[in-house]
Amino acid sequence: MKEDDSNWFSKWEDDLPSPEDLMPLSQTLITPDLAIAFDIRTTHPNNHHHHEQPPPPSSHPNSGEFDSPELGGSGGGDEPARTLKRPRLVWTPQLHKRFVDAVAHLGIKNAVPKTIMQLMSVDGLTRENVASHLQKYRLYLKRMQGLSSGSGGDPATDHLFASSPVPAHFLHPGRGNSDQFLPYVPVAAQQMGRYGQIGHFGPGRNGGQFEGHPFVSRQNHHQQVIHRVGTPVVHHNVSAASYVVDDVESAAAANGRKILTLFPTAGDD
DNA sequence: AACTGAATAT
DNA sequence: AATATTCAGT
């Protein structure tokens, strides 16, 4: 602590950004889409019932529709979308189910994040999302192998993972049935642009276990019944019936497959 | 250069 | 604890 200090100090002060350069905290940091996803009204503090979030910009399968319509109003309209973090993904039982199904139908060998993600074809799902989940899922599987003692059951079983049956072959790596009968990997090819309808985000500590519903799959927007009560409601619903994805993106061993019907996740809850 | 999987961070 | 992000090894 000598007199030098005063030197750098003044300099430092000089370099400070002017107040105008600082973004007002109150300004919307949220893109319209995100705001909607969050059920936030940035302008109107009006009543907050939420009934449903009918995706307004419903992507018409055929229409030229794009998802990052920033541009235009530069004056008052701000779009710091670039810098925005997407909300934490919440793996609902439904989502996890899809995940497990995808892995099961891919075979452990092909079940790598990218492929899984593609097969799931959930809008907004990123490869990292899947990778993260996959990592944890593998740990879960390992743990399970060790503890096959079913004594008493599994009370505090990993909540999420327990919600969906683990395909047997998952537990025996290196067995005759290690992979599914899929010589080709006709994954659905579809680029999800930005976040479309990300369903949930961490509400912090919530008493309810799963109250959320998952994302919506790409096509086939069916309506979701949301039970919004204070009880741990396990809802169900999500598009029923298998849907098809068209077009194939070469993938590993590009075959002539054009139409792929997804797994019979019909057993969804 | 793109992916993966493990470690590490929030 | 759950999810994200970083990191090193292909």
CSV table of N, CA and C in Angstrom, one decimal, chain A residues 78-239:
chain,number,residue,atom,x,y,z
A,78,ASP,N,-35.1,-4.8,-28.3
A,78,ASP,CA,-33.7,-5.4,-28.1
A,78,ASP,C,-33.8,-6.9,-28.1
A,79,GLU,N,-32.8,-7.4,-28.6
A,79,GLU,CA,-32.8,-8.9,-28.7
A,79,GLU,C,-31.4,-9.4,-28.3
A,80,PRO,N,-31.2,-9.5,-27.1
A,80,PRO,CA,-30.0,-10.0,-26.6
A,80,PRO,C,-30.0,-11.5,-26.6
A,81,ALA,N,-30.8,-12.0,-27.5
A,81,ALA,CA,-31.0,-13.4,-27.5
A,81,ALA,C,-29.7,-14.2,-27.6
A,82,ARG,N,-28.8,-13.6,-28.2
A,82,ARG,CA,-27.5,-14.3,-28.4
A,82,ARG,C,-26.9,-14.7,-27.1
A,83,THR,N,-27.1,-13.9,-26.2
A,83,THR,CA,-26.4,-14.1,-24.9
A,83,THR,C,-27.2,-14.9,-23.9
A,84,LEU,N,-28.3,-15.3,-24.3
A,84,LEU,CA,-29.2,-15.8,-23.3
A,84,LEU,C,-28.9,-17.3,-23.1
A,85,LYS,N,-29.1,-17.6,-21.8
A,85,LYS,CA,-28.9,-19.0,-21.4
A,85,LYS,C,-30.3,-19.6,-21.4
A,86,ARG,N,-30.3,-20.8,-21.9
A,86,ARG,CA,-31.6,-21.5,-21.9
A,86,ARG,C,-31.8,-22.1,-20.5
A,87,PRO,N,-33.0,-22.2,-20.2
A,87,PRO,CA,-33.4,-22.7,-18.9
A,87,PRO,C,-33.0,-24.2,-18.7
A,88,ARG,N,-32.7,-24.5,-17.5
A,88,ARG,CA,-32.4,-25.9,-17.3
A,88,ARG,C,-33.4,-26.8,-17.7
A,89,LEU,N,-33.0,-27.8,-18.4
A,89,LEU,CA,-33.9,-28.8,-18.8
A,89,LEU,C,-34.4,-29.7,-17.6
A,90,VAL,N,-35.6,-29.9,-17.6
A,90,VAL,CA,-36.1,-30.8,-16.5
A,90,VAL,C,-36.5,-32.1,-17.2
A,91,TRP,N,-35.9,-33.2,-16.7
A,91,TRP,CA,-36.2,-34.5,-17.3
A,91,TRP,C,-37.5,-35.1,-16.6
A,92,THR,N,-38.5,-34.9,-17.3
A,92,THR,CA,-39.8,-35.5,-16.7
A,92,THR,C,-39.8,-37.0,-17.1
A,93,PRO,N,-40.6,-37.7,-16.4
A,93,PRO,CA,-40.7,-39.1,-16.6
A,93,PRO,C,-41.0,-39.4,-18.1
A,94,GLN,N,-41.8,-38.6,-18.7
A,94,GLN,CA,-42.1,-38.8,-20.1
A,94,GLN,C,-40.8,-38.6,-21.0
A,95,LEU,N,-40.1,-37.6,-20.7
A,95,LEU,CA,-38.9,-37.3,-21.5
A,95,LEU,C,-38.0,-38.5,-21.3
A,96,HIS,N,-37.8,-38.9,-20.1
A,96,HIS,CA,-36.9,-39.9,-19.7
A,96,HIS,C,-37.3,-41.2,-20.5
A,97,LYS,N,-38.6,-41.4,-20.5
A,97,LYS,CA,-39.1,-42.6,-21.2
A,97,LYS,C,-38.6,-42.6,-22.6
A,98,ARG,N,-38.8,-41.5,-23.2
A,98,ARG,CA,-38.4,-41.4,-24.6
A,98,ARG,C,-36.9,-41.6,-24.7
A,99,PHE,N,-36.2,-41.1,-23.8
A,99,PHE,CA,-34.8,-41.3,-23.8
A,99,PHE,C,-34.5,-42.8,-23.7
A,100,VAL,N,-35.1,-43.5,-22.7
A,100,VAL,CA,-34.8,-44.9,-22.6
A,100,VAL,C,-35.2,-45.7,-23.8
A,101,ASP,N,-36.3,-45.3,-24.3
A,101,ASP,CA,-36.8,-46.0,-25.5
A,101,ASP,C,-35.8,-45.8,-26.7
A,102,ALA,N,-35.3,-44.7,-26.8
A,102,ALA,CA,-34.3,-44.4,-27.8
A,102,ALA,C,-33.1,-45.2,-27.6
A,103,VAL,N,-32.6,-45.2,-26.4
A,103,VAL,CA,-31.4,-46.0,-26.2
A,103,VAL,C,-31.7,-47.5,-26.4
A,104,ALA,N,-32.8,-47.9,-26.0
A,104,ALA,CA,-33.1,-49.3,-26.1
A,104,ALA,C,-33.2,-49.7,-27.6
A,105,HIS,N,-33.7,-48.8,-28.4
A,105,HIS,CA,-33.9,-49.2,-29.8
A,105,HIS,C,-32.7,-48.9,-30.6
A,106,LEU,N,-31.8,-48.3,-30.0
A,106,LEU,CA,-30.5,-48.1,-30.7
A,106,LEU,C,-29.5,-49.1,-30.4
A,107,GLY,N,-29.7,-49.7,-29.2
A,107,GLY,CA,-28.6,-50.6,-28.7
A,107,GLY,C,-27.6,-49.8,-28.1
A,108,ILE,N,-27.0,-50.4,-27.0
A,108,ILE,CA,-26.1,-49.6,-26.2
A,108,ILE,C,-24.9,-49.1,-27.1
A,109,LYS,N,-24.6,-49.8,-28.1
A,109,LYS,CA,-23.5,-49.4,-28.9
A,109,LYS,C,-23.7,-48.1,-29.7
A,110,ASN,N,-24.8,-48.0,-30.2
A,110,ASN,CA,-25.1,-46.8,-31.0
A,110,ASN,C,-25.7,-45.7,-30.1
A,111,ALA,N,-25.9,-46.0,-28.9
A,111,ALA,CA,-26.6,-45.0,-28.1
A,111,ALA,C,-25.6,-44.0,-27.6
A,112,VAL,N,-25.3,-43.1,-28.5
A,112,VAL,CA,-24.5,-42.0,-28.1
A,112,VAL,C,-25.3,-40.7,-28.2
A,113,PRO,N,-24.9,-39.7,-27.5
A,113,PRO,CA,-25.7,-38.6,-27.4
A,113,PRO,C,-26.4,-38.1,-28.7
A,114,LYS,N,-25.6,-37.9,-29.6
A,114,LYS,CA,-26.1,-37.3,-30.9
A,114,LYS,C,-27.3,-38.2,-31.4
A,115,THR,N,-27.0,-39.4,-31.5
A,115,THR,CA,-28.0,-40.3,-32.1
A,115,THR,C,-29.2,-40.4,-31.2
A,116,ILE,N,-29.0,-40.5,-30.0
A,116,ILE,CA,-30.2,-40.5,-29.1
A,116,ILE,C,-31.0,-39.2,-29.2
A,117,MET,N,-30.3,-38.2,-29.3
A,117,MET,CA,-31.0,-36.9,-29.5
A,117,MET,C,-31.8,-36.9,-30.7
A,118,GLN,N,-31.3,-37.4,-31.8
A,118,GLN,CA,-32.0,-37.4,-33.0
A,118,GLN,C,-33.2,-38.3,-33.0
A,119,LEU,N,-33.0,-39.4,-32.4
A,119,LEU,CA,-34.1,-40.4,-32.4
A,119,LEU,C,-35.2,-39.8,-31.5
A,120,MET,N,-34.9,-39.2,-30.5
A,120,MET,CA,-35.9,-38.6,-29.6
A,120,MET,C,-36.7,-37.6,-30.3
A,121,SER,N,-36.0,-36.9,-31.1
A,121,SER,CA,-36.6,-35.8,-31.9
A,121,SER,C,-37.5,-34.9,-31.0
A,122,VAL,N,-37.0,-34.5,-30.0
A,122,VAL,CA,-37.7,-33.5,-29.2
A,122,VAL,C,-37.2,-32.1,-29.4
A,123,ASP,N,-38.1,-31.3,-29.7
A,123,ASP,CA,-37.7,-30.0,-30.0
A,123,ASP,C,-37.0,-29.3,-28.9
A,124,GLY,N,-35.9,-28.7,-29.2
A,124,GLY,CA,-35.3,-28.0,-28.1
A,124,GLY,C,-34.2,-28.8,-27.4
A,125,LEU,N,-34.3,-30.0,-27.5
A,125,LEU,CA,-33.3,-30.9,-26.9
A,125,LEU,C,-31.9,-30.8,-27.5
A,126,THR,N,-31.0,-30.6,-26.7
A,126,THR,CA,-29.6,-30.4,-27.3
A,126,THR,C,-28.8,-31.7,-27.0
A,127,ARG,N,-27.7,-31.8,-27.7
A,127,ARG,CA,-26.9,-33.0,-27.5
A,127,ARG,C,-26.3,-33.0,-26.1
A,128,GLU,N,-26.0,-31.8,-25.6
A,128,GLU,CA,-25.4,-31.7,-24.3
A,128,GLU,C,-26.5,-32.2,-23.2
A,129,ASN,N,-27.7,-31.8,-23.5
A,129,ASN,CA,-28.7,-32.3,-22.6
A,129,ASN,C,-28.7,-33.8,-22.5
A,130,VAL,N,-28.7,-34.4,-23.6
A,130,VAL,CA,-28.7,-35.8,-23.6
A,130,VAL,C,-27.4,-36.4,-23.1
A,131,ALA,N,-26.3,-35.8,-23.4
A,131,ALA,CA,-25.1,-36.3,-22.9
A,131,ALA,C,-25.1,-36.3,-21.4
A,132,SER,N,-25.5,-35.3,-20.9
A,132,SER,CA,-25.5,-35.1,-19.4
A,132,SER,C,-26.4,-36.2,-18.8
A,133,HIS,N,-27.6,-36.3,-19.4
A,133,HIS,CA,-28.5,-37.3,-18.8
A,133,HIS,C,-28.0,-38.7,-19.0
A,134,LEU,N,-27.4,-39.0,-20.1
A,134,LEU,CA,-26.8,-40.3,-20.4
A,134,LEU,C,-25.8,-40.6,-19.4
A,135,GLN,N,-25.0,-39.7,-19.1
A,135,GLN,CA,-23.9,-39.9,-18.1
A,135,GLN,C,-24.5,-40.4,-16.8
A,136,LYS,N,-25.5,-39.7,-16.4
A,136,LYS,CA,-26.1,-40.1,-15.2
A,136,LYS,C,-26.8,-41.4,-15.2
A,137,TYR,N,-27.4,-41.6,-16.3
A,137,TYR,CA,-28.1,-42.8,-16.5
A,137,TYR,C,-27.2,-44.0,-16.5
A,138,ARG,N,-26.1,-43.9,-17.0
A,138,ARG,CA,-25.1,-45.0,-17.0
A,138,ARG,C,-24.6,-45.2,-15.6
A,139,LEU,N,-24.5,-44.2,-14.9
A,139,LEU,CA,-24.1,-44.4,-13.4
A,139,LEU,C,-25.2,-45.2,-12.7
A,140,TYR,N,-26.4,-44.8,-13.1
A,140,TYR,CA,-27.5,-45.5,-12.5
A,140,TYR,C,-27.5,-47.0,-12.8
A,141,LEU,N,-27.2,-47.3,-14.0
A,141,LEU,CA,-27.2,-48.7,-14.5
A,141,LEU,C,-26.1,-49.4,-13.7
A,142,LYS,N,-25.0,-48.8,-13.6
A,142,LYS,CA,-23.9,-49.4,-12.9
A,142,LYS,C,-24.2,-49.7,-11.5
A,143,ARG,N,-24.8,-48.7,-10.9
A,143,ARG,CA,-25.1,-48.9,-9.5
A,143,ARG,C,-26.1,-50.0,-9.4
A,144,MET,N,-27.0,-50.1,-10.3
A,144,MET,CA,-28.0,-51.2,-10.2
A,144,MET,C,-27.4,-52.6,-10.4
A,145,GLN,N,-26.4,-52.7,-11.2
A,145,GLN,CA,-25.8,-54.0,-11.4
A,145,GLN,C,-25.3,-54.5,-10.1
A,146,GLY,N,-24.6,-53.6,-9.4
A,146,GLY,CA,-24.1,-54.0,-8.1
A,146,GLY,C,-25.1,-54.4,-7.1
A,147,LEU,N,-26.1,-53.7,-7.1
A,147,LEU,CA,-27.1,-53.9,-6.1
A,147,LEU,C,-28.4,-54.5,-6.7
A,148,SER,N,-28.3,-55.8,-6.9
A,148,SER,CA,-29.5,-56.4,-7.4
A,148,SER,C,-30.4,-57.0,-6.3
A,149,SER,N,-29.9,-56.8,-5.2
A,149,SER,CA,-30.7,-57.3,-4.0
A,149,SER,C,-32.0,-56.5,-4.0
A,150,GLY,N,-33.1,-57.2,-4.2
A,150,GLY,CA,-34.3,-56.5,-4.3
A,150,GLY,C,-35.0,-56.6,-2.9
A,151,SER,N,-34.3,-56.6,-1.9
A,151,SER,CA,-34.9,-56.8,-0.6
A,151,SER,C,-35.7,-55.5,-0.2
A,152,GLY,N,-37.0,-55.8,0.0
A,152,GLY,CA,-37.8,-54.7,0.5
A,152,GLY,C,-38.2,-53.7,-0.7
A,153,GLY,N,-37.5,-53.9,-1.7
A,153,GLY,CA,-37.8,-52.9,-2.8
A,153,GLY,C,-36.8,-51.8,-2.7
A,154,ASP,N,-37.1,-50.8,-3.5
A,154,ASP,CA,-36.2,-49.7,-3.6
A,154,ASP,C,-37.0,-48.5,-3.2
A,155,PRO,N,-36.9,-48.2,-2.0
A,155,PRO,CA,-37.7,-47.0,-1.5
A,155,PRO,C,-37.2,-45.7,-2.1
A,156,ALA,N,-36.0,-45.5,-1.9
A,156,ALA,CA,-35.6,-44.2,-2.3
A,156,ALA,C,-34.9,-44.3,-3.7
A,157,THR,N,-35.4,-45.2,-4.5
A,157,THR,CA,-34.8,-45.4,-5.8
A,157,THR,C,-34.7,-44.0,-6.5
A,158,ASP,N,-33.7,-44.0,-7.3
A,158,ASP,CA,-33.6,-42.7,-8.0
A,158,ASP,C,-34.9,-42.4,-8.7
A,159,HIS,N,-35.5,-41.4,-8.2
A,159,HIS,CA,-36.8,-41.1,-8.6
A,159,HIS,C,-37.1,-41.2,-10.1
A,160,LEU,N,-36.3,-40.5,-10.8
A,160,LEU,CA,-36.6,-40.4,-12.2
A,160,LEU,C,-36.4,-41.8,-12.9
A,161,PHE,N,-35.2,-42.3,-12.7
A,161,PHE,CA,-34.9,-43.5,-13.4
A,161,PHE,C,-35.8,-44.7,-13.1
A,162,ALA,N,-36.2,-44.7,-11.9
A,162,ALA,CA,-37.1,-45.8,-11.5
A,162,ALA,C,-38.4,-45.7,-12.3
A,163,SER,N,-38.7,-44.6,-12.8
A,163,SER,CA,-40.0,-44.4,-13.4
A,163,SER,C,-40.1,-45.2,-14.7
A,164,SER,N,-39.0,-45.5,-15.3
A,164,SER,CA,-39.1,-46.3,-16.5
A,164,SER,C,-38.3,-47.5,-16.4
A,165,PRO,N,-38.9,-48.6,-16.9
A,165,PRO,CA,-38.3,-49.9,-16.8
A,165,PRO,C,-37.0,-49.9,-17.6
A,166,VAL,N,-36.0,-50.5,-17.0
A,166,VAL,CA,-34.7,-50.6,-17.7
A,166,VAL,C,-34.7,-51.9,-18.5
A,167,PRO,N,-34.6,-51.7,-19.8
A,167,PRO,CA,-34.5,-52.9,-20.7
A,167,PRO,C,-33.4,-53.8,-20.2
A,168,ALA,N,-33.7,-55.1,-20.2
A,168,ALA,CA,-32.8,-56.0,-19.6
A,168,ALA,C,-31.3,-56.0,-20.1
A,169,HIS,N,-31.2,-55.9,-21.3
A,169,HIS,CA,-29.9,-56.0,-21.9
A,169,HIS,C,-29.0,-54.8,-21.5
A,170,PHE,N,-29.6,-53.8,-20.9
A,170,PHE,CA,-28.8,-52.7,-20.4
A,170,PHE,C,-27.9,-53.1,-19.3
A,171,LEU,N,-28.4,-54.1,-18.6
A,171,LEU,CA,-27.6,-54.5,-17.5
A,171,LEU,C,-26.5,-55.5,-17.8
A,172,HIS,N,-26.6,-56.1,-19.0
A,172,HIS,CA,-25.5,-57.0,-19.3
A,172,HIS,C,-24.8,-56.5,-20.5
A,173,PRO,N,-23.9,-55.7,-20.4
A,173,PRO,CA,-23.1,-55.3,-21.5
A,173,PRO,C,-22.3,-56.5,-21.9
A,174,GLY,N,-22.2,-56.8,-23.2
A,174,GLY,CA,-21.4,-57.9,-23.6
A,174,GLY,C,-22.2,-59.2,-23.6
A,175,ARG,N,-23.4,-59.1,-23.9
A,175,ARG,CA,-24.2,-60.3,-24.0
A,175,ARG,C,-24.7,-60.4,-25.4
A,176,GLY,N,-25.2,-61.6,-25.7
A,176,GLY,CA,-25.6,-61.8,-27.1
A,176,GLY,C,-26.6,-60.7,-27.6
A,177,ASN,N,-27.3,-60.2,-26.8
A,177,ASN,CA,-28.3,-59.3,-27.2
A,177,ASN,C,-27.8,-57.8,-26.9
A,178,SER,N,-26.6,-57.6,-27.2
A,178,SER,CA,-26.2,-56.2,-26.8
A,178,SER,C,-26.8,-55.2,-27.6
A,179,ASP,N,-27.0,-55.4,-28.9
A,179,ASP,CA,-27.6,-54.3,-29.6
A,179,ASP,C,-28.9,-54.7,-30.4
A,180,GLN,N,-29.6,-53.8,-30.6
A,180,GLN,CA,-30.9,-54.0,-31.3
A,180,GLN,C,-30.6,-54.5,-32.7
A,181,PHE,N,-31.6,-54.9,-33.4
A,181,PHE,CA,-31.4,-55.5,-34.7
A,181,PHE,C,-31.3,-54.4,-35.8
A,182,LEU,N,-30.7,-53.3,-35.4
A,182,LEU,CA,-30.7,-52.3,-36.4
A,182,LEU,C,-29.3,-52.2,-37.0
A,183,PRO,N,-29.2,-52.7,-38.2
A,183,PRO,CA,-28.0,-52.6,-38.9
A,183,PRO,C,-27.7,-51.2,-39.4
A,184,TYR,N,-28.8,-50.5,-39.7
A,184,TYR,CA,-28.6,-49.2,-40.1
A,184,TYR,C,-29.1,-48.3,-39.0
A,185,VAL,N,-28.7,-47.1,-39.1
A,185,VAL,CA,-29.2,-46.2,-38.0
A,185,VAL,C,-29.9,-45.0,-38.6
A,186,PRO,N,-31.1,-45.3,-39.0
A,186,PRO,CA,-31.9,-44.3,-39.7
A,186,PRO,C,-32.5,-43.3,-38.7
A,187,VAL,N,-31.7,-42.5,-38.3
A,187,VAL,CA,-32.2,-41.5,-37.4
A,187,VAL,C,-33.0,-40.4,-38.1
A,188,ALA,N,-33.8,-39.8,-37.3
A,188,ALA,CA,-34.5,-38.7,-37.9
A,188,ALA,C,-33.6,-37.5,-38.1
A,189,ALA,N,-33.7,-37.0,-39.2
A,189,ALA,CA,-32.9,-35.8,-39.4
A,189,ALA,C,-33.7,-34.6,-39.4
A,190,GLN,N,-33.5,-33.8,-38.5
A,190,GLN,CA,-34.2,-32.6,-38.4
A,190,GLN,C,-33.4,-31.6,-37.5
A,191,GLN,N,-33.3,-30.5,-38.0
A,191,GLN,CA,-32.5,-29.5,-37.3
A,191,GLN,C,-33.4,-28.7,-36.4
A,192,MET,N,-33.1,-28.7,-35.2
A,192,MET,CA,-33.9,-27.8,-34.4
A,192,MET,C,-33.1,-26.6,-34.3
A,193,GLY,N,-33.7,-25.6,-34.6
A,193,GLY,CA,-33.0,-24.3,-34.7
A,193,GLY,C,-32.7,-23.9,-33.3
A,194,ARG,N,-33.4,-23.0,-32.8
A,194,ARG,CA,-33.2,-22.5,-31.4
A,194,ARG,C,-34.1,-23.2,-30.5
A,195,TYR,N,-34.2,-22.7,-29.4
A,195,TYR,CA,-35.2,-23.2,-28.5
A,195,TYR,C,-36.6,-23.0,-29.0
A,196,GLY,N,-37.3,-23.9,-29.1
A,196,GLY,CA,-38.7,-23.8,-29.5
A,196,GLY,C,-39.5,-23.7,-28.3
A,197,GLN,N,-39.9,-24.8,-27.9
A,197,GLN,CA,-40.8,-24.8,-26.7
A,197,GLN,C,-40.1,-25.6,-25.6
A,198,ILE,N,-39.3,-25.0,-24.9
A,198,ILE,CA,-38.7,-25.7,-23.8
A,198,ILE,C,-39.7,-25.7,-22.7
A,199,GLY,N,-39.9,-26.8,-22.2
A,199,GLY,CA,-41.0,-26.9,-21.3
A,199,GLY,C,-40.7,-26.4,-19.9
A,200,HIS,N,-39.6,-26.7,-19.3
A,200,HIS,CA,-39.5,-26.4,-17.9
A,200,HIS,C,-38.2,-25.8,-17.6
A,201,PHE,N,-38.2,-25.3,-16.4
A,201,PHE,CA,-37.0,-24.8,-15.9
A,201,PHE,C,-37.1,-25.0,-14.4
A,202,GLY,N,-36.0,-24.9,-13.8
A,202,GLY,CA,-36.0,-25.1,-12.4
A,202,GLY,C,-36.7,-24.1,-11.6
A,203,PRO,N,-37.8,-24.5,-11.0
A,203,PRO,CA,-38.5,-23.6,-10.1
A,203,PRO,C,-37.9,-23.5,-8.8
A,204,GLY,N,-36.7,-23.9,-8.7
A,204,GLY,CA,-36.1,-23.9,-7.4
A,204,GLY,C,-36.6,-25.0,-6.6
A,205,ARG,N,-36.9,-24.8,-5.4
A,205,ARG,CA,-37.4,-25.9,-4.5
A,205,ARG,C,-38.9,-25.9,-4.7
A,206,ASN,N,-39.3,-27.0,-5.2
A,206,ASN,CA,-40.8,-27.1,-5.4
A,206,ASN,C,-41.2,-28.3,-4.6
A,207,GLY,N,-42.3,-28.2,-4.0
A,207,GLY,CA,-42.8,-29.3,-3.2
A,207,GLY,C,-43.2,-30.4,-4.1
A,208,GLY,N,-43.8,-30.1,-5.2
A,208,GLY,CA,-44.3,-31.1,-6.1
A,208,GLY,C,-43.1,-31.8,-6.7
A,209,GLN,N,-43.3,-33.0,-7.0
A,209,GLN,CA,-42.3,-33.8,-7.6
A,209,GLN,C,-42.3,-33.5,-9.1
A,210,PHE,N,-43.1,-34.1,-9.8
A,210,PHE,CA,-43.2,-33.8,-11.2
A,210,PHE,C,-44.6,-33.2,-11.4
A,211,GLU,N,-44.5,-32.0,-11.8
A,211,GLU,CA,-45.8,-31.4,-12.1
A,211,GLU,C,-45.7,-31.0,-13.6
A,212,GLY,N,-44.5,-31.0,-14.0
A,212,GLY,CA,-44.3,-30.5,-15.4
A,212,GLY,C,-44.6,-31.5,-16.4
A,213,HIS,N,-44.8,-31.0,-17.5
A,213,HIS,CA,-45.0,-31.9,-18.6
A,213,HIS,C,-43.8,-31.6,-19.5
A,214,PRO,N,-43.5,-32.5,-20.3
A,214,PRO,CA,-42.3,-32.5,-21.1
A,214,PRO,C,-42.4,-31.5,-22.2
A,215,PHE,N,-41.4,-31.6,-23.0
A,215,PHE,CA,-41.4,-30.8,-24.2
A,215,PHE,C,-42.5,-31.4,-25.2
A,216,VAL,N,-42.5,-30.8,-26.2
A,216,VAL,CA,-43.4,-31.3,-27.2
A,216,VAL,C,-42.6,-31.9,-28.3
A,217,SER,N,-43.0,-32.9,-28.8
A,217,SER,CA,-42.2,-33.5,-29.9
A,217,SER,C,-42.4,-32.6,-31.1
A,218,ARG,N,-41.5,-32.8,-32.0
A,218,ARG,CA,-41.5,-32.0,-33.2
A,218,ARG,C,-42.8,-31.8,-33.8
A,219,GLN,N,-43.3,-32.8,-34.4
A,219,GLN,CA,-44.5,-32.7,-35.1
A,219,GLN,C,-45.6,-33.2,-34.1
A,220,ASN,N,-46.7,-33.3,-34.5
A,220,ASN,CA,-47.7,-33.9,-33.7
A,220,ASN,C,-47.9,-33.1,-32.4
A,221,HIS,N,-48.2,-31.9,-32.5
A,221,HIS,CA,-48.5,-31.2,-31.3
A,221,HIS,C,-49.9,-31.6,-30.8
A,222,HIS,N,-49.9,-32.3,-29.8
A,222,HIS,CA,-51.2,-32.6,-29.3
A,222,HIS,C,-51.3,-31.7,-28.1
A,223,GLN,N,-52.4,-31.7,-27.6
A,223,GLN,CA,-52.5,-30.8,-26.4
A,223,GLN,C,-52.1,-31.5,-25.2
A,224,GLN,N,-51.7,-30.8,-24.3
A,224,GLN,CA,-51.2,-31.4,-23.1
A,224,GLN,C,-52.1,-31.0,-22.0
A,225,VAL,N,-52.5,-32.0,-21.2
A,225,VAL,CA,-53.3,-31.7,-20.1
A,225,VAL,C,-52.5,-31.4,-18.9
A,226,ILE,N,-52.6,-30.2,-18.4
A,226,ILE,CA,-51.7,-29.9,-17.3
A,226,ILE,C,-52.6,-29.8,-16.0
A,227,HIS,N,-52.2,-30.6,-15.1
A,227,HIS,CA,-52.9,-30.5,-13.9
A,227,HIS,C,-52.1,-29.6,-13.0
A,228,ARG,N,-52.6,-28.5,-12.8
A,228,ARG,CA,-51.9,-27.6,-12.0
A,228,ARG,C,-52.4,-27.4,-10.6
A,229,VAL,N,-52.1,-28.4,-9.8
A,229,VAL,CA,-52.6,-28.3,-8.4
A,229,VAL,C,-51.4,-28.4,-7.5
A,230,GLY,N,-51.7,-28.3,-6.3
A,230,GLY,CA,-50.6,-28.3,-5.3
A,230,GLY,C,-50.2,-29.7,-5.0
A,231,THR,N,-50.7,-30.7,-5.6
A,231,THR,CA,-50.3,-32.0,-5.3
A,231,THR,C,-49.4,-32.6,-6.4
A,232,PRO,N,-48.7,-33.5,-6.0
A,232,PRO,CA,-47.8,-34.2,-6.9
A,232,PRO,C,-48.5,-35.0,-7.9
A,233,VAL,N,-49.0,-34.3,-8.9
A,233,VAL,CA,-49.8,-35.0,-9.8
A,233,VAL,C,-49.0,-35.6,-10.9
A,234,VAL,N,-49.2,-36.9,-11.1
A,234,VAL,CA,-48.5,-37.5,-12.2
A,234,VAL,C,-49.5,-37.5,-13.3
A,235,HIS,N,-49.3,-36.7,-14.2
A,235,HIS,CA,-50.2,-36.6,-15.3
A,235,HIS,C,-49.7,-37.5,-16.4
A,236,HIS,N,-50.5,-37.6,-17.4
A,236,HIS,CA,-50.1,-38.4,-18.5
A,236,HIS,C,-50.6,-37.7,-19.7
A,237,ASN,N,-50.3,-38.2,-20.7
A,237,ASN,CA,-50.7,-37.6,-22.0
A,237,ASN,C,-49.5,-37.1,-22.7
A,238,VAL,N,-49.5,-36.7,-23.7
A,238,VAL,CA,-48.4,-36.5,-24.7
A,238,VAL,C,-49.0,-37.2,-25.9
A,239,SER,N,-48.5,-36.8,-26.9
A,239,SER,CA,-49.1,-37.4,-28.1
A,239,SER,C,-49.2,-38.9,-28.1
